[in-house]
PDB file of C-alpha atoms in Angstrom:
ATOM      1  CA  UNK A   9      22.049  -1.311   7.140  1.00 43.00           C
ATOM      2  CA  UNK A  10      20.076  -2.943   4.110  1.00 46.00           C
ATOM      3  CA  UNK A  11      17.867  -5.940   4.529  1.00 50.00           C
ATOM      4  CA  UNK A  12      19.340  -9.168   5.223  1.00 62.00           C
ATOM      5  CA  UNK A  13      16.295 -10.282   3.263  1.00 77.00           C
ATOM      6  CA  UNK A  14      14.535  -8.489   0.231  1.00 84.00           C
ATOM      7  CA  UNK A  15      11.471  -6.298   1.057  1.00 95.00           C
ATOM      8  CA  UNK A  16       8.385  -8.040   0.216  1.00 97.00           C
ATOM      9  CA  UNK A  17       6.683  -7.303  -3.239  1.00 98.00           C
ATOM     10  CA  UNK A  18       3.210  -5.576  -3.339  1.00 98.00           C
ATOM     11  CA  UNK A  19       1.608  -5.469  -6.474  1.00 98.00           C
ATOM     12  CA  UNK A  20      -1.529  -3.400  -7.346  1.00 97.00           C
ATOM     13  CA  UNK A  21      -4.141  -4.783  -9.424  1.00 98.00           C
ATOM     14  CA  UNK A  22      -7.183  -3.400 -11.122  1.00 97.00           C
ATOM     15  CA  UNK A  23      -9.397  -6.664 -12.189  1.00 97.00           C
ATOM     16  CA  UNK A  24      -9.591 -10.608 -12.046  1.00 97.00           C
ATOM     17  CA  UNK A  25      -6.904 -10.934 -14.743  1.00 97.00           C
ATOM     18  CA  UNK A  26      -4.225  -8.765 -12.857  1.00 98.00           C
ATOM     19  CA  UNK A  27      -4.870 -10.706 -10.108  1.00 98.00           C
ATOM     20  CA  UNK A  28      -4.214 -13.823 -11.682  1.00 98.00           C
ATOM     21  CA  UNK A  29      -0.770 -12.612 -13.491  1.00 98.00           C
ATOM     22  CA  UNK A  30       0.487 -11.448 -10.257  1.00 98.00           C
ATOM     23  CA  UNK A  31      -0.589 -14.698  -8.469  1.00 98.00           C
ATOM     24  CA  UNK A  32       1.242 -17.026 -11.282  1.00 97.00           C
ATOM     25  CA  UNK A  33       4.026 -14.374 -10.680  1.00 97.00           C
ATOM     26  CA  UNK A  34       4.114 -15.363  -6.859  1.00 97.00           C
ATOM     27  CA  UNK A  35       4.260 -11.918  -5.525  1.00 98.00           C
ATOM     28  CA  UNK A  36       3.868 -11.453  -1.881  1.00 97.00           C
ATOM     29  CA  UNK A  37       0.743  -8.973  -1.558  1.00 98.00           C
ATOM     30  CA  UNK A  38      -1.661  -8.657  -3.902  1.00 98.00           C
ATOM     31  CA  UNK A  39      -3.140  -5.009  -3.734  1.00 98.00           C
ATOM     32  CA  UNK A  40      -6.668  -4.231  -5.480  1.00 98.00           C
ATOM     33  CA  UNK A  41      -7.290  -0.449  -6.018  1.00 96.00           C
ATOM     34  CA  UNK A  42      -8.567   1.690  -9.337  1.00 96.00           C
ATOM     35  CA  UNK A  43      -5.968   3.988 -10.582  1.00 94.00           C
ATOM     36  CA  UNK A  44      -8.560   5.528 -12.346  1.00 92.00           C
ATOM     37  CA  UNK A  45     -10.388   7.007  -9.257  1.00 93.00           C
ATOM     38  CA  UNK A  46      -7.455   8.614  -7.878  1.00 91.00           C
ATOM     39  CA  UNK A  47      -4.094   8.038  -5.740  1.00 92.00           C
ATOM     40  CA  UNK A  48      -6.076   4.960  -3.790  1.00 95.00           C
ATOM     41  CA  UNK A  49      -9.324   4.992  -5.936  1.00 95.00           C
ATOM     42  CA  UNK A  50     -11.602   1.912  -5.050  1.00 97.00           C
ATOM     43  CA  UNK A  51     -12.576  -0.953  -7.046  1.00 98.00           C
ATOM     44  CA  UNK A  52     -15.978  -1.914  -7.004  1.00 97.00           C
ATOM     45  CA  UNK A  53     -16.972  -4.110  -4.158  1.00 98.00           C
ATOM     46  CA  UNK A  54     -18.276  -7.078  -6.412  1.00 98.00           C
ATOM     47  CA  UNK A  55     -14.695  -7.122  -8.443  1.00 98.00           C
ATOM     48  CA  UNK A  56     -13.150  -7.157  -4.952  1.00 98.00           C
ATOM     49  CA  UNK A  57     -15.207 -10.051  -3.822  1.00 98.00           C
ATOM     50  CA  UNK A  58     -14.117 -11.574  -7.146  1.00 98.00           C
ATOM     51  CA  UNK A  59     -10.580 -11.512  -6.568  1.00 98.00           C
ATOM     52  CA  UNK A  60     -10.557 -12.405  -2.874  1.00 98.00           C
ATOM     53  CA  UNK A  61     -12.380 -15.679  -4.221  1.00 98.00           C
ATOM     54  CA  UNK A  62      -9.943 -16.515  -6.891  1.00 98.00           C
ATOM     55  CA  UNK A  63      -6.711 -16.011  -4.585  1.00 98.00           C
ATOM     56  CA  UNK A  64      -8.330 -17.903  -1.758  1.00 98.00           C
ATOM     57  CA  UNK A  65      -6.102 -17.073   1.029  1.00 97.00           C
ATOM     58  CA  UNK A  66      -2.757 -18.248  -1.165  1.00 97.00           C
ATOM     59  CA  UNK A  67      -1.553 -14.483  -0.808  1.00 98.00           C
ATOM     60  CA  UNK A  68      -2.109 -11.534   1.038  1.00 98.00           C
ATOM     61  CA  UNK A  69      -4.998  -9.254  -0.131  1.00 98.00           C
ATOM     62  CA  UNK A  70      -5.455  -5.618   0.573  1.00 98.00           C
ATOM     63  CA  UNK A  71      -7.765  -3.217  -0.604  1.00 98.00           C
ATOM     64  CA  UNK A  72      -8.111   0.536  -0.589  1.00 98.00           C
ATOM     65  CA  UNK A  73     -11.273   2.278   0.550  1.00 98.00           C
ATOM     66  CA  UNK A  74     -10.888   5.419  -2.113  1.00 97.00           C
ATOM     67  CA  UNK A  75      -9.657   8.984  -2.159  1.00 96.00           C
ATOM     68  CA  UNK A  76     -12.014  10.268   0.779  1.00 97.00           C
ATOM     69  CA  UNK A  77     -12.530  13.225   2.690  1.00 96.00           C
ATOM     70  CA  UNK A  78     -10.873  12.782   6.121  1.00 97.00           C
ATOM     71  CA  UNK A  79     -14.152  12.346   7.871  1.00 97.00           C
ATOM     72  CA  UNK A  80     -15.201   9.602  10.341  1.00 97.00           C
ATOM     73  CA  UNK A  81     -18.738   9.255   9.217  1.00 97.00           C
ATOM     74  CA  UNK A  82     -17.277   8.585   5.721  1.00 97.00           C
ATOM     75  CA  UNK A  83     -14.126   6.493   6.592  1.00 97.00           C
ATOM     76  CA  UNK A  84     -15.871   4.251   9.289  1.00 97.00           C
ATOM     77  CA  UNK A  85     -18.748   2.121   6.864  1.00 97.00           C
ATOM     78  CA  UNK A  86     -16.059   2.565   4.042  1.00 98.00           C
ATOM     79  CA  UNK A  87     -13.557   0.760   5.880  1.00 98.00           C
ATOM     80  CA  UNK A  88     -16.608  -1.249   6.939  1.00 97.00           C
ATOM     81  CA  UNK A  89     -17.713  -2.507   3.499  1.00 98.00           C
ATOM     82  CA  UNK A  90     -14.139  -3.314   2.356  1.00 98.00           C
ATOM     83  CA  UNK A  91     -13.570  -5.579   5.337  1.00 98.00           C
ATOM     84  CA  UNK A  92     -16.494  -7.630   4.570  1.00 98.00           C
ATOM     85  CA  UNK A  93     -15.259  -8.488   1.255  1.00 98.00           C
ATOM     86  CA  UNK A  94     -12.771 -10.846   2.962  1.00 98.00           C
ATOM     87  CA  UNK A  95      -9.717  -8.902   1.865  1.00 98.00           C
ATOM     88  CA  UNK A  96      -6.923  -9.421   4.614  1.00 98.00           C
ATOM     89  CA  UNK A  97      -6.057  -5.714   4.845  1.00 98.00           C
ATOM     90  CA  UNK A  98      -8.087  -2.646   4.617  1.00 98.00           C
ATOM     91  CA  UNK A  99      -5.808   0.569   3.446  1.00 98.00           C
ATOM     92  CA  UNK A 100      -6.924   4.161   4.074  1.00 98.00           C
ATOM     93  CA  UNK A 101      -5.434   7.457   2.757  1.00 98.00           C
ATOM     94  CA  UNK A 102      -4.612   9.844   5.118  1.00 98.00           C
ATOM     95  CA  UNK A 103      -5.213  12.864   2.837  1.00 97.00           C
ATOM     96  CA  UNK A 104      -4.266  16.602   3.816  1.00 93.00           C
ATOM     97  CA  UNK A 105      -3.381  17.260   7.783  1.00 91.00           C
ATOM     98  CA  UNK A 106      -6.780  17.723   8.845  1.00 95.00           C
ATOM     99  CA  UNK A 107      -8.798  15.017  11.055  1.00 96.00           C
ATOM    100  CA  UNK A 108      -6.121  12.599  10.927  1.00 97.00           C
ATOM    101  CA  UNK A 109      -6.327  11.598  14.707  1.00 97.00           C
ATOM    102  CA  UNK A 110     -10.327  11.644  14.950  1.00 97.00           C
ATOM    103  CA  UNK A 111     -10.174   9.213  11.646  1.00 97.00           C
ATOM    104  CA  UNK A 112      -7.941   7.111  12.905  1.00 98.00           C
ATOM    105  CA  UNK A 113      -9.669   6.663  16.873  1.00 96.00           C
ATOM    106  CA  UNK A 114     -13.055   6.170  14.993  1.00 97.00           C
ATOM    107  CA  UNK A 115     -11.451   2.911  13.654  1.00 97.00           C
ATOM    108  CA  UNK A 116     -10.510   1.505  17.136  1.00 96.00           C
ATOM    109  CA  UNK A 117     -13.417  -0.796  17.199  1.00 96.00           C
ATOM    110  CA  UNK A 118     -13.544  -1.813  13.873  1.00 97.00           C
ATOM    111  CA  UNK A 119      -9.813  -2.916  14.569  1.00 98.00           C
ATOM    112  CA  UNK A 120     -10.460  -4.613  17.969  1.00 97.00           C
ATOM    113  CA  UNK A 121     -12.836  -6.689  16.043  1.00 96.00           C
ATOM    114  CA  UNK A 122     -10.342  -7.851  13.691  1.00 97.00           C
ATOM    115  CA  UNK A 123     -10.066  -5.423  11.021  1.00 98.00           C
ATOM    116  CA  UNK A 124      -6.459  -5.140   9.955  1.00 98.00           C
ATOM    117  CA  UNK A 125      -5.710  -1.371   8.712  1.00 98.00           C
ATOM    118  CA  UNK A 126      -3.004   0.133   7.068  1.00 98.00           C
ATOM    119  CA  UNK A 127      -2.568   3.798   7.007  1.00 98.00           C
ATOM    120  CA  UNK A 128      -1.269   5.277   3.899  1.00 98.00           C
ATOM    121  CA  UNK A 129       0.641   8.986   4.174  1.00 98.00           C
ATOM    122  CA  UNK A 130       1.506  10.961   1.538  1.00 97.00           C
ATOM    123  CA  UNK A 131       5.258  11.793   0.665  1.00 97.00           C
ATOM    124  CA  UNK A 132       3.966  14.743  -1.508  1.00 95.00           C
ATOM    125  CA  UNK A 133       1.972  16.095   1.495  1.00 96.00           C
ATOM    126  CA  UNK A 134       4.379  17.038   4.157  1.00 95.00           C
ATOM    127  CA  UNK A 135       3.606  13.379   6.288  1.00 97.00           C
ATOM    128  CA  UNK A 136       3.869  14.030  10.024  1.00 96.00           C
ATOM    129  CA  UNK A 137       5.585  10.880  11.334  1.00 97.00           C
ATOM    130  CA  UNK A 138       4.767  11.696  14.918  1.00 97.00           C
ATOM    131  CA  UNK A 139       1.352  10.719  13.949  1.00 97.00           C
ATOM    132  CA  UNK A 140       2.296   7.039  13.586  1.00 98.00           C
ATOM    133  CA  UNK A 141       2.134   7.176  17.325  1.00 98.00           C
ATOM    134  CA  UNK A 142      -1.691   7.888  17.363  1.00 97.00           C
ATOM    135  CA  UNK A 143      -2.042   5.004  14.314  1.00 98.00           C
ATOM    136  CA  UNK A 144      -0.160   2.487  17.235  1.00 97.00           C
ATOM    137  CA  UNK A 145      -2.338   3.816  19.906  1.00 97.00           C
ATOM    138  CA  UNK A 146      -5.818   2.854  17.888  1.00 97.00           C
ATOM    139  CA  UNK A 147      -4.266  -0.618  16.888  1.00 98.00           C
ATOM    140  CA  UNK A 148      -3.434  -0.105  13.159  1.00 98.00           C
ATOM    141  CA  UNK A 149      -1.433  -2.823  11.762  1.00 98.00           C
ATOM    142  CA  UNK A 150       0.700  -0.784   9.454  1.00 98.00           C
ATOM    143  CA  UNK A 151       1.707   2.635   7.989  1.00 98.00           C
ATOM    144  CA  UNK A 152       3.324   3.095   4.371  1.00 98.00           C
ATOM    145  CA  UNK A 153       4.364   6.148   2.325  1.00 98.00           C
ATOM    146  CA  UNK A 154       2.979   6.851  -1.068  1.00 97.00           C
ATOM    147  CA  UNK A 155       2.243   9.815  -3.412  1.00 96.00           C
ATOM    148  CA  UNK A 156      -1.151  11.528  -3.821  1.00 94.00           C
ATOM    149  CA  UNK A 157      -0.420  13.170  -6.921  1.00 91.00           C
ATOM    150  CA  UNK A 158       0.711  10.957  -9.602  1.00 83.00           C
ATOM    151  CA  UNK A 159       1.914  13.949 -11.536  1.00 82.00           C
ATOM    152  CA  UNK A 160       4.205  15.242  -9.193  1.00 85.00           C
ATOM    153  CA  UNK A 161       7.333  12.567  -9.426  1.00 90.00           C
ATOM    154  CA  UNK A 162       7.866   9.515  -7.631  1.00 94.00           C
ATOM    155  CA  UNK A 163       8.452   9.101  -3.622  1.00 97.00           C
ATOM    156  CA  UNK A 164      12.467   9.974  -4.002  1.00 96.00           C
ATOM    157  CA  UNK A 165      11.257  13.288  -5.616  1.00 96.00           C
ATOM    158  CA  UNK A 166       9.484  14.194  -2.317  1.00 97.00           C
ATOM    159  CA  UNK A 167      11.299  12.462   0.513  1.00 97.00           C
ATOM    160  CA  UNK A 168      15.050  11.709   1.183  1.00 97.00           C
ATOM    161  CA  UNK A 169      16.582   8.393   1.671  1.00 97.00           C
ATOM    162  CA  UNK A 170      17.128   9.418   5.404  1.00 98.00           C
ATOM    163  CA  UNK A 171      13.861  10.648   5.698  1.00 98.00           C
ATOM    164  CA  UNK A 172      12.561   7.259   4.314  1.00 98.00           C
ATOM    165  CA  UNK A 173      14.728   5.667   6.759  1.00 98.00           C
ATOM    166  CA  UNK A 174      13.473   7.658   9.993  1.00 98.00           C
ATOM    167  CA  UNK A 175      10.115   6.576   8.577  1.00 98.00           C
ATOM    168  CA  UNK A 176      10.676   2.719   8.332  1.00 98.00           C
ATOM    169  CA  UNK A 177      12.572   2.756  11.545  1.00 98.00           C
ATOM    170  CA  UNK A 178      10.112   4.600  13.630  1.00 98.00           C
ATOM    171  CA  UNK A 179       7.441   2.136  12.110  1.00 98.00           C
ATOM    172  CA  UNK A 180       9.384  -0.796  13.329  1.00 97.00           C
ATOM    173  CA  UNK A 181       9.971   0.590  16.618  1.00 98.00           C
ATOM    174  CA  UNK A 182       5.985   0.666  17.139  1.00 98.00           C
ATOM    175  CA  UNK A 183       5.582  -2.582  15.423  1.00 98.00           C
ATOM    176  CA  UNK A 184       3.962  -1.292  12.378  1.00 98.00           C
ATOM    177  CA  UNK A 185       4.514  -2.954   9.325  1.00 98.00           C
ATOM    178  CA  UNK A 186       6.021  -0.450   7.000  1.00 98.00           C
ATOM    179  CA  UNK A 187       5.611   0.088   3.016  1.00 98.00           C
ATOM    180  CA  UNK A 188       7.433   2.682   0.531  1.00 98.00           C
ATOM    181  CA  UNK A 189       5.311   3.124  -2.844  1.00 98.00           C
ATOM    182  CA  UNK A 190       4.592   6.067  -4.900  1.00 96.00           C
ATOM    183  CA  UNK A 191       5.366   5.745  -8.631  1.00 94.00           C
ATOM    184  CA  UNK A 192       8.562   3.555  -7.958  1.00 96.00           C
ATOM    185  CA  UNK A 193      10.509   2.243 -10.791  1.00 96.00           C
ATOM    186  CA  UNK A 194      13.092  -0.404 -10.867  1.00 96.00           C
ATOM    187  CA  UNK A 195      15.786   1.727 -10.521  1.00 95.00           C
ATOM    188  CA  UNK A 196      14.727   2.674  -6.890  1.00 96.00           C
ATOM    189  CA  UNK A 197      14.587  -1.030  -5.577  1.00 96.00           C
ATOM    190  CA  UNK A 198      18.578  -1.072  -4.560  1.00 94.00           C
ATOM    191  CA  UNK A 199      18.217   2.598  -3.062  1.00 95.00           C
ATOM    192  CA  UNK A 200      14.869   2.022  -0.947  1.00 96.00           C
ATOM    193  CA  UNK A 201      16.156  -1.220   0.241  1.00 95.00           C
ATOM    194  CA  UNK A 202      18.585   0.802   2.226  1.00 93.00           C
ATOM    195  CA  UNK A 203      15.618   2.134   4.414  1.00 96.00           C
ATOM    196  CA  UNK A 204      14.971  -1.581   5.131  1.00 96.00           C
ATOM    197  CA  UNK A 205      11.063  -1.334   4.480  1.00 98.00           C
ATOM    198  CA  UNK A 206       8.902  -4.374   4.951  1.00 97.00           C
ATOM    199  CA  UNK A 207       7.701  -4.241   1.589  1.00 98.00           C
ATOM    200  CA  UNK A 208       7.942  -2.005  -1.704  1.00 98.00           C
ATOM    201  CA  UNK A 209       4.685  -1.038  -3.841  1.00 98.00           C
ATOM    202  CA  UNK A 210       4.264  -0.773  -7.397  1.00 98.00           C
ATOM    203  CA  UNK A 211       1.598  -0.291  -9.938  1.00 96.00           C
ATOM    204  CA  UNK A 212       3.245   1.765 -13.154  1.00 95.00           C
ATOM    205  CA  UNK A 213       6.449  -0.001 -13.249  1.00 95.00           C
ATOM    206  CA  UNK A 214       4.451  -3.331 -13.747  1.00 97.00           C
ATOM    207  CA  UNK A 215       2.178  -1.845 -17.049  1.00 95.00           C
ATOM    208  CA  UNK A 216       2.254  -1.372 -20.436  1.00 91.00           C
ATOM    209  CA  UNK A 217       4.305   2.024 -21.074  1.00 85.00           C
ATOM    210  CA  UNK A 218       4.762   2.423 -17.214  1.00 84.00           C
ATOM    211  CA  UNK A 219       1.357   4.068 -17.313  1.00 86.00           C
ATOM    212  CA  UNK A 220      -0.312   2.681 -14.290  1.00 86.00           C
ATOM    213  CA  UNK A 221      -3.895   3.265 -15.829  1.00 84.00           C
ATOM    214  CA  UNK A 222      -2.600   0.703 -18.633  1.00 89.00           C
ATOM    215  CA  UNK A 223      -2.801  -3.176 -18.566  1.00 92.00           C
ATOM    216  CA  UNK A 224      -0.265  -5.119 -16.484  1.00 96.00           C
ATOM    217  CA  UNK A 225       2.810  -6.851 -18.429  1.00 95.00           C
ATOM    218  CA  UNK A 226       3.899 -10.192 -17.034  1.00 96.00           C
ATOM    219  CA  UNK A 227       7.844  -9.572 -17.913  1.00 96.00           C
ATOM    220  CA  UNK A 228       7.754  -6.341 -16.109  1.00 96.00           C
ATOM    221  CA  UNK A 229       5.998  -8.058 -13.185  1.00 97.00           C
ATOM    222  CA  UNK A 230       9.245 -10.738 -13.428  1.00 97.00           C
ATOM    223  CA  UNK A 231      11.564  -7.915 -13.835  1.00 96.00           C
ATOM    224  CA  UNK A 232      10.727  -5.884 -10.674  1.00 97.00           C
ATOM    225  CA  UNK A 233      10.583  -9.742  -8.667  1.00 96.00           C
ATOM    226  CA  UNK A 234      14.041 -10.448  -9.738  1.00 96.00           C
ATOM    227  CA  UNK A 235      15.429  -7.398  -8.916  1.00 95.00           C
ATOM    228  CA  UNK A 236      13.954  -7.286  -5.235  1.00 94.00           C
ATOM    229  CA  UNK A 237      15.616 -11.031  -5.134  1.00 90.00           C
ATOM    230  CA  UNK A 238      18.793  -9.509  -6.122  1.00 87.00           C
ATOM    231  CA  UNK A 239      18.617  -6.395  -4.128  1.00 76.00           C
ATOM    232  CA  UNK A 240      19.927  -8.092  -0.934  1.00 66.00           C
TER     233      UNK A 240
END
């Protein structure tokens, strides 16, 4: 059954100007990351702080910690540093298949202290949806699916709609915010809405020549926004 309301619109931005653009376009979630540094490349802390100040709590702001090795000794301080910039949500990529549980549980103290964390699983790395039980136990705020290798095709090239629906349903059963991303296009929106995610995340579809490393284009942001509104 499709959503009774459209999924929220997450737009990933790289700089102050793009943050202002998507703020003016009234997107729901402003996500901060550096596409030049990988799937979840991190922006400089100073840039994140500037954007947080610009947004000034008018929208939810999330930020990634970077494409880090799954080692609690790396993950914990990275989460702390991003959290201290004042973002609302910190996003962590759970790459590969090793040390996921240890990394998740190592963040329990930060979560208890108020840090909201969203785990990013990767559709092109055989994600284990049972891991969401560990995320719930650690107190995570949400979980999303993305793609790690941006040259290997979008989300729907790796997981079926049935699998994506299973993912969002399990997330909802655990009271975890659910998101879908991964080189999504405007044409994916109506299909993915059937999976009932809480939000859909976009970068390349918002950019010049549909290139995630290019500048964001207002008309393409508005096109995605309008399509989301018409998708239910």
